[in-house]
Amino acid sequence: MLFQADWINFETQECETVEIPRVGRSCGYYKKNEFADCGSPCPYFRKEFSLDKKVRKATLNVSAMGVVKAYLNGLPVADDYLSPGFADYRKRLPLVTFDVTDKLKQSNALGLIAGDGWAVGFVGNRMERNCWSDKIAVAAELIIEYADGTVGKIVTDNTWKACAGEIRHSDIYMGECVDHRMSLGDFSVFGYDDSDWSDVNVDKGTLDGNGFNGFCRYADKQRAPVITVKHILEAKFLHRDSENRLVYDFSQNIAGVIALTVKGERGTTITVRHGEMLEKDGSLYTANLRRAKATDEFILSGDGEEKFRPLFTFHGFRYADIKIDGKAEIIDIKSEIMYTDLKKTGCFKCSDELVNKLYENIVWGQRGNFLSVPTDCPQRDERLGWTGDAQIFVGTAMFNMDCKAFYEKYICDMRDAQLGNGAIPGIVPVVPHHSDYIEEIQYISAGWADAITVIPTEHYKTYGDIRVLTDNLSAMKAFVRYCEETSDNYIRGGNEHYGDWLNVNDFSDFSVLATQYFAFSAANVAYACRVLKDKEEQEFTRLYENIRKAFRKTFVDENGVIKSDSQTVYLLAYSFGLMSKDEIKPNLLRKIHSADDHLTTGFLGVKFLLPTLCEIGERDLAYKILTNRTYPGWGYSIVNGATTIWERWNSYTTENGFGDVGMNSFNHYSLGSCGEWMFKYALGINPCDDKVGYKKVKFRPFVDFSGKLTSADGYYDSIAGRIEVKWKTLSDGRVEYTPKVPESIENDFDFSAYSSVEKVGNSFILKA
């Protein structure tokens, strides 16, 4: 939409002195510290206005090059944080909209605080600042609809005032410094004395594809809900470490911030560091954060009880340590858990507490990584939207939470990132300092780039909104055609792929994986064309068949052994329709049994392991692998204390300690993609292609007769209504399976996996 507002900014500066002349000075002197490279103090903006007519509705639109928090008449306009979110700001600037009708008075003041965020602060694996801009800017438009039918607007322009305030720096990776001695008080109330404040700078420039040369007058309405605080956890004090730091445990690995209530002397500095684990000596483990300092600093004013809460950062942590330089007492300490405001839609539980903990860890991993985009991890100097992680987890994510708008936004980010030749990068949004790398080598990684076909297809089947296919079909086609153009007789090359990332000594040939995913994406495009009655359906159907034939001829020998002979290549071959269950079964079982009935899959294969075992008649083995407590497997991390999904199968062991600190996240959701199996197979809740969006549900359960699980139950709040399932083992070894759906949802049943089925009331008695 076109802003009627101007983009405004205010250049704050830090000076080489410890003097602070008085609160409210726009050039307040401040001593630089170790965080001087984290940016300048946050700018504060304000504007007063009065109303002389009755208001029917008032809407505030806000955007920023950086991040922004809006206030009206002394209160936040919403419970949002880090708005307007993360995007490739060269392509679009997200805009957030708030209804502020009930917050207006006759005399009003509108205030904005802005921080560096992704656009100005550190971001990307190269850890560079100013990737989109070297200055923060904001734009706001308050649209007031009066009862008499007229419309008025309050917009950012040269009449606004600006000042530096108590937030001395803010950075997503590094943390935030808040100095209460520099507090501006209630700056967003009418009548506030801003005589010491400065004029703002107005920038009427434009944003172009070559870099940031000003500010765009256009903003794109935010497609996903805002980031907000979803949960609060109390802290448990553990001990003082050897450096006299107070160490706290929040019992759960999360993404968010710590809120403190303290009382102490003026000038006392409280430094809060964040970490996911503790060293053996009880001190905070921070090596895996790499260059991210993840440290907040609070300086007391000395005016009674003081509350501190970072505004423009977030951290991934379970533990924190606190150092007090001066005299202060910590009265209260809590963690505020932040992620995109997504409604819970799924629940799974069973008789095995380890599996229950696994599901809980999967959900917490999603919570910790769904901040504006689906990130890989929330703690270290990365926190990027890796496309491979996103597509492999999409099915699980959509069972757990209502991700409709969230993924629509991310798919839009992928379209923004798509190169002219159709290729999709591994990281979306693309950080500008990555773009030369991506465009130079012109390649796509199998399983990562394919997100452009996988996520829209899964989204459509889950939510039934055909617009996700109409909006993305062109991008999906362009990607698959790129794969075809760069293939050799339908075989994709094997260079420069991530492969089955972090597999357990079970390498999958890159060319095999790339060709398999090429086929999968071609099938997804053919499906989308069929749904949309697109005339090019046959082109992609033929393409899929040609890839399938080429794959079998090139990579499969007379014994059905696929080149590189890994668990994953068999799982993908079956799941993508390239080989039959009878063809892959003997070799897949051979590989699993040779690993002592353990998985060896990485990011790409793990999603398909349990479903494939159920499909080939090996559900007992599926439940055995699910419940394994030894390495490698999901249970191994749990017995070693995991409260989220780890990046590596062995991120930590009691025998060997921490894994490679160069890449060792303890909150990384990808390996939790087995959550989809819990709903579709353990509970049997499946969508139907003839009536997508769960207007019709197929119950096709694979319950456990091996004794690993003796019961399971759960629900999925589909867009059509709640679907519930529970089952339990009876005394004679049979299983009682009870589904429940509202009358508005049609249902179908597939009990072909059982030798006999008996209907008793609303339940089915199943025999293996």
Short mmCIF file of C-alpha atoms in Angstrom, two decimals, residues 5-242:
data_model
loop_
_atom_site.label_atom_id
_atom_site.label_comp_id
_atom_site.label_asym_id
_atom_site.label_seq_id
_atom_site.Cartn_x
_atom_site.Cartn_y
_atom_site.Cartn_z
CA ALA A 5 3.45 9.34 5.41
CA ASP A 6 7.08 10.34 5.07
CA TRP A 7 9.94 8.14 6.25
CA ILE A 8 11.63 9.87 9.16
CA ASN A 9 14.84 9.14 11.00
CA PHE A 10 17.05 10.66 13.67
CA GLU A 11 20.79 10.15 13.96
CA THR A 12 21.75 9.47 17.57
CA GLN A 13 25.39 9.65 18.65
CA GLU A 14 27.46 8.37 21.54
CA CYS A 15 30.20 10.60 22.96
CA GLU A 16 33.49 9.69 24.62
CA THR A 17 32.60 10.69 28.18
CA VAL A 18 30.95 9.32 31.28
CA GLU A 19 28.95 12.50 31.85
CA ILE A 20 25.16 12.45 31.52
CA PRO A 21 24.11 16.12 31.74
CA ARG A 22 20.36 15.62 32.20
CA VAL A 23 17.52 13.39 31.13
CA GLY A 24 15.92 14.23 27.83
CA ARG A 25 18.85 15.78 25.99
CA SER A 26 18.84 14.65 22.38
CA CYS A 27 22.64 14.37 22.40
CA GLY A 28 23.00 12.89 25.89
CA TYR A 29 26.65 12.14 26.64
CA TYR A 30 27.34 8.52 27.33
CA LYS A 31 30.35 6.39 28.00
CA LYS A 32 31.07 3.91 25.25
CA ASN A 33 31.51 0.30 26.33
CA GLU A 34 32.30 -3.07 24.83
CA PHE A 35 29.05 -2.96 22.88
CA ALA A 36 29.91 0.21 20.98
CA ASP A 37 29.98 -1.84 17.77
CA CYS A 38 26.32 -2.74 18.28
CA GLY A 39 24.96 0.54 17.02
CA SER A 40 23.92 3.90 18.38
CA PRO A 41 21.18 4.65 20.93
CA CYS A 42 17.64 3.96 19.77
CA PRO A 43 15.74 6.98 18.44
CA TYR A 44 12.45 8.00 20.07
CA PHE A 45 9.82 9.90 18.07
CA ARG A 46 6.66 11.73 19.15
CA LYS A 47 3.77 13.77 17.78
CA GLU A 48 0.86 15.47 19.57
CA PHE A 49 -2.58 16.05 18.05
CA SER A 50 -6.13 16.89 19.13
CA LEU A 51 -9.52 15.74 17.88
CA ASP A 52 -12.67 17.85 17.68
CA LYS A 53 -15.12 15.26 16.31
CA LYS A 54 -16.47 11.87 17.38
CA VAL A 55 -14.34 8.97 16.16
CA ARG A 56 -15.89 5.89 14.59
CA LYS A 57 -12.68 3.96 13.90
CA ALA A 58 -8.95 4.59 14.09
CA THR A 59 -6.27 2.45 12.45
CA LEU A 60 -2.52 2.80 12.89
CA ASN A 61 -0.21 1.57 10.11
CA VAL A 62 3.47 1.35 11.04
CA SER A 63 6.58 0.23 9.18
CA ALA A 64 10.29 0.54 9.80
CA MET A 65 13.69 0.05 8.29
CA GLY A 66 14.67 -1.70 11.50
CA VAL A 67 12.15 -2.62 14.19
CA VAL A 68 9.62 -0.39 15.91
CA LYS A 69 7.34 -0.23 18.94
CA ALA A 70 4.36 2.14 18.86
CA TYR A 71 2.76 3.92 21.83
CA LEU A 72 -0.37 6.01 22.12
CA ASN A 73 -1.23 8.12 25.15
CA GLY A 74 1.31 6.45 27.38
CA LEU A 75 0.57 2.82 26.52
CA PRO A 76 1.78 0.37 23.87
CA VAL A 77 -0.71 0.11 21.03
CA ALA A 78 -0.30 -3.69 21.02
CA ASP A 79 1.61 -6.58 22.60
CA ASP A 80 3.87 -6.87 19.56
CA TYR A 81 7.65 -7.11 19.48
CA LEU A 82 10.22 -6.79 16.71
CA SER A 83 7.63 -5.39 14.30
CA PRO A 84 7.33 -5.23 11.35
CA GLY A 85 9.33 -8.46 11.14
CA PHE A 86 12.03 -10.00 8.97
CA ALA A 87 11.95 -9.77 5.16
CA ASP A 88 14.21 -8.87 2.26
CA TYR A 89 13.67 -5.15 2.63
CA ARG A 90 14.98 -4.55 -0.89
CA LYS A 91 11.86 -6.30 -2.18
CA ARG A 92 9.21 -5.37 0.38
CA LEU A 93 8.83 -3.53 3.65
CA PRO A 94 6.30 -5.23 5.94
CA LEU A 95 3.65 -3.04 7.47
CA VAL A 96 1.75 -3.77 10.69
CA THR A 97 -1.75 -2.53 11.35
CA PHE A 98 -3.40 -1.92 14.71
CA ASP A 99 -6.92 -0.90 15.67
CA VAL A 100 -6.46 1.95 18.16
CA THR A 101 -10.03 3.23 18.27
CA ASP A 102 -10.47 2.72 22.00
CA LYS A 103 -7.10 4.34 22.79
CA LEU A 104 -7.85 7.79 21.39
CA LYS A 105 -8.79 10.80 23.50
CA GLN A 106 -9.55 14.41 22.70
CA SER A 107 -5.88 15.31 23.21
CA ASN A 108 -3.36 12.66 22.13
CA ALA A 109 0.29 11.85 21.69
CA LEU A 110 1.68 9.17 19.39
CA GLY A 111 5.15 7.79 20.14
CA LEU A 112 7.54 5.45 18.36
CA ILE A 113 10.76 3.78 19.51
CA ALA A 114 12.93 2.19 16.85
CA GLY A 115 15.79 -0.30 16.99
CA ASP A 116 18.34 -1.77 14.60
CA GLY A 117 16.60 -5.09 14.03
CA TRP A 118 17.56 -7.20 11.04
CA ALA A 119 17.84 -4.31 8.60
CA VAL A 120 20.50 -2.27 10.42
CA GLY A 121 22.01 -4.57 13.04
CA PHE A 122 24.13 -7.70 12.76
CA VAL A 123 22.60 -10.41 10.59
CA GLY A 124 23.74 -13.35 8.49
CA ASN A 125 26.56 -15.84 8.68
CA ARG A 126 29.03 -13.14 7.75
CA MET A 127 28.04 -11.17 10.86
CA GLU A 128 27.93 -7.80 9.15
CA ARG A 129 25.89 -4.77 10.10
CA ASN A 130 23.91 -2.47 7.81
CA CYS A 131 22.99 -5.21 5.36
CA TRP A 132 19.95 -3.25 4.18
CA SER A 133 20.54 0.18 5.64
CA ASP A 134 23.02 2.20 7.68
CA LYS A 135 20.25 4.10 9.43
CA ILE A 136 16.96 3.36 11.15
CA ALA A 137 13.82 4.92 9.70
CA VAL A 138 10.13 4.71 10.58
CA ALA A 139 6.87 5.59 8.90
CA ALA A 140 3.45 5.76 10.53
CA GLU A 141 -0.02 6.62 9.35
CA LEU A 142 -2.93 7.00 11.78
CA ILE A 143 -6.18 6.91 9.81
CA ILE A 144 -9.11 8.37 11.74
CA GLU A 145 -12.63 7.72 10.45
CA TYR A 146 -15.07 10.14 12.03
CA ALA A 147 -18.73 9.53 12.79
CA ASP A 148 -19.74 12.17 10.24
CA GLY A 149 -18.12 10.16 7.42
CA THR A 150 -14.99 12.26 7.03
CA VAL A 151 -11.46 10.88 7.35
CA GLY A 152 -8.40 12.46 8.91
CA LYS A 153 -4.76 11.36 9.04
CA ILE A 154 -1.84 11.84 11.35
CA VAL A 155 1.35 10.89 9.53
CA THR A 156 5.08 10.96 10.07
CA ASP A 157 6.50 14.14 8.59
CA ASN A 158 8.79 17.03 9.46
CA THR A 159 6.53 18.15 12.34
CA TRP A 160 7.58 15.20 14.52
CA LYS A 161 10.21 15.48 17.26
CA ALA A 162 12.97 13.03 18.09
CA CYS A 163 15.42 12.23 20.87
CA ALA A 164 17.81 9.57 22.12
CA GLY A 165 16.63 7.71 25.20
CA GLU A 166 17.42 4.95 27.65
CA ILE A 167 17.99 2.17 25.10
CA ARG A 168 21.67 2.79 24.41
CA HIS A 169 22.00 0.05 21.83
CA SER A 170 19.93 -2.85 20.56
CA ASP A 171 20.95 -5.78 18.40
CA ILE A 172 19.28 -9.12 17.78
CA TYR A 173 22.51 -11.13 18.04
CA MET A 174 24.40 -9.02 20.55
CA GLY A 175 21.70 -7.90 22.97
CA GLU A 176 20.48 -4.63 24.41
CA CYS A 177 21.68 -2.00 26.88
CA VAL A 178 19.09 -0.02 28.87
CA ASP A 179 20.17 2.88 31.10
CA HIS A 180 17.36 4.09 33.34
CA ARG A 181 19.35 7.25 34.10
CA MET A 182 18.53 8.28 30.53
CA SER A 183 14.81 7.52 30.78
CA LEU A 184 12.51 9.87 28.87
CA GLY A 185 9.56 9.02 31.09
CA ASP A 186 6.06 8.93 29.58
CA PHE A 187 7.11 10.47 26.29
CA SER A 188 3.91 9.42 24.48
CA VAL A 189 1.46 11.42 26.64
CA PHE A 190 -0.09 14.73 25.66
CA GLY A 191 1.58 17.75 27.23
CA TYR A 192 5.01 16.11 27.61
CA ASP A 193 7.79 18.68 27.53
CA ASP A 194 9.75 17.98 24.33
CA SER A 195 11.36 21.41 24.14
CA ASP A 196 14.80 19.76 24.30
CA TRP A 197 13.95 17.32 21.51
CA SER A 198 15.25 17.73 17.97
CA ASP A 199 13.69 17.94 14.54
CA VAL A 200 13.52 14.73 12.55
CA ASN A 201 15.12 14.06 9.20
CA VAL A 202 12.69 13.34 6.36
CA ASP A 203 13.77 10.98 3.61
CA LYS A 204 11.70 10.90 0.44
CA GLY A 205 14.02 8.59 -1.47
CA THR A 206 13.23 5.20 -2.96
CA LEU A 207 14.40 1.65 -2.49
CA ASP A 208 15.88 -0.03 -5.55
CA GLY A 209 17.27 -3.45 -6.32
CA ASN A 210 20.90 -2.35 -6.11
CA GLY A 211 20.87 -1.48 -2.46
CA PHE A 212 19.39 0.91 0.01
CA ASN A 213 19.41 4.44 -1.36
CA GLY A 214 16.73 5.97 0.81
CA PHE A 215 13.36 4.70 1.94
CA CYS A 216 10.49 3.24 0.01
CA ARG A 217 7.10 4.95 0.08
CA TYR A 218 5.45 1.56 -0.40
CA ALA A 219 4.91 -1.00 2.31
CA ASP A 220 3.43 -4.48 2.14
CA LYS A 221 0.77 -5.38 4.70
CA GLN A 222 2.17 -7.92 7.10
CA ARG A 223 0.92 -11.34 6.03
CA ALA A 224 1.56 -13.16 9.29
CA PRO A 225 0.60 -12.34 12.88
CA VAL A 226 3.02 -10.26 14.93
CA ILE A 227 5.62 -11.64 17.32
CA THR A 228 4.36 -11.50 20.88
CA VAL A 229 4.96 -12.95 24.35
CA LYS A 230 3.21 -16.32 24.48
CA HIS A 231 4.43 -17.82 27.76
CA ILE A 232 6.20 -16.76 30.95
CA LEU A 233 8.49 -19.01 33.02
CA GLU A 234 9.80 -18.51 36.53
CA ALA A 235 13.52 -18.80 37.23
CA LYS A 236 15.19 -21.19 39.64
CA PHE A 237 18.36 -19.92 41.28
CA LEU A 238 21.11 -22.53 41.09
CA HIS A 239 24.36 -21.10 42.51
CA ARG A 240 27.12 -18.54 42.20
CA ASP A 241 29.80 -19.51 39.75
CA SER A 242 33.54 -19.05 40.16
#
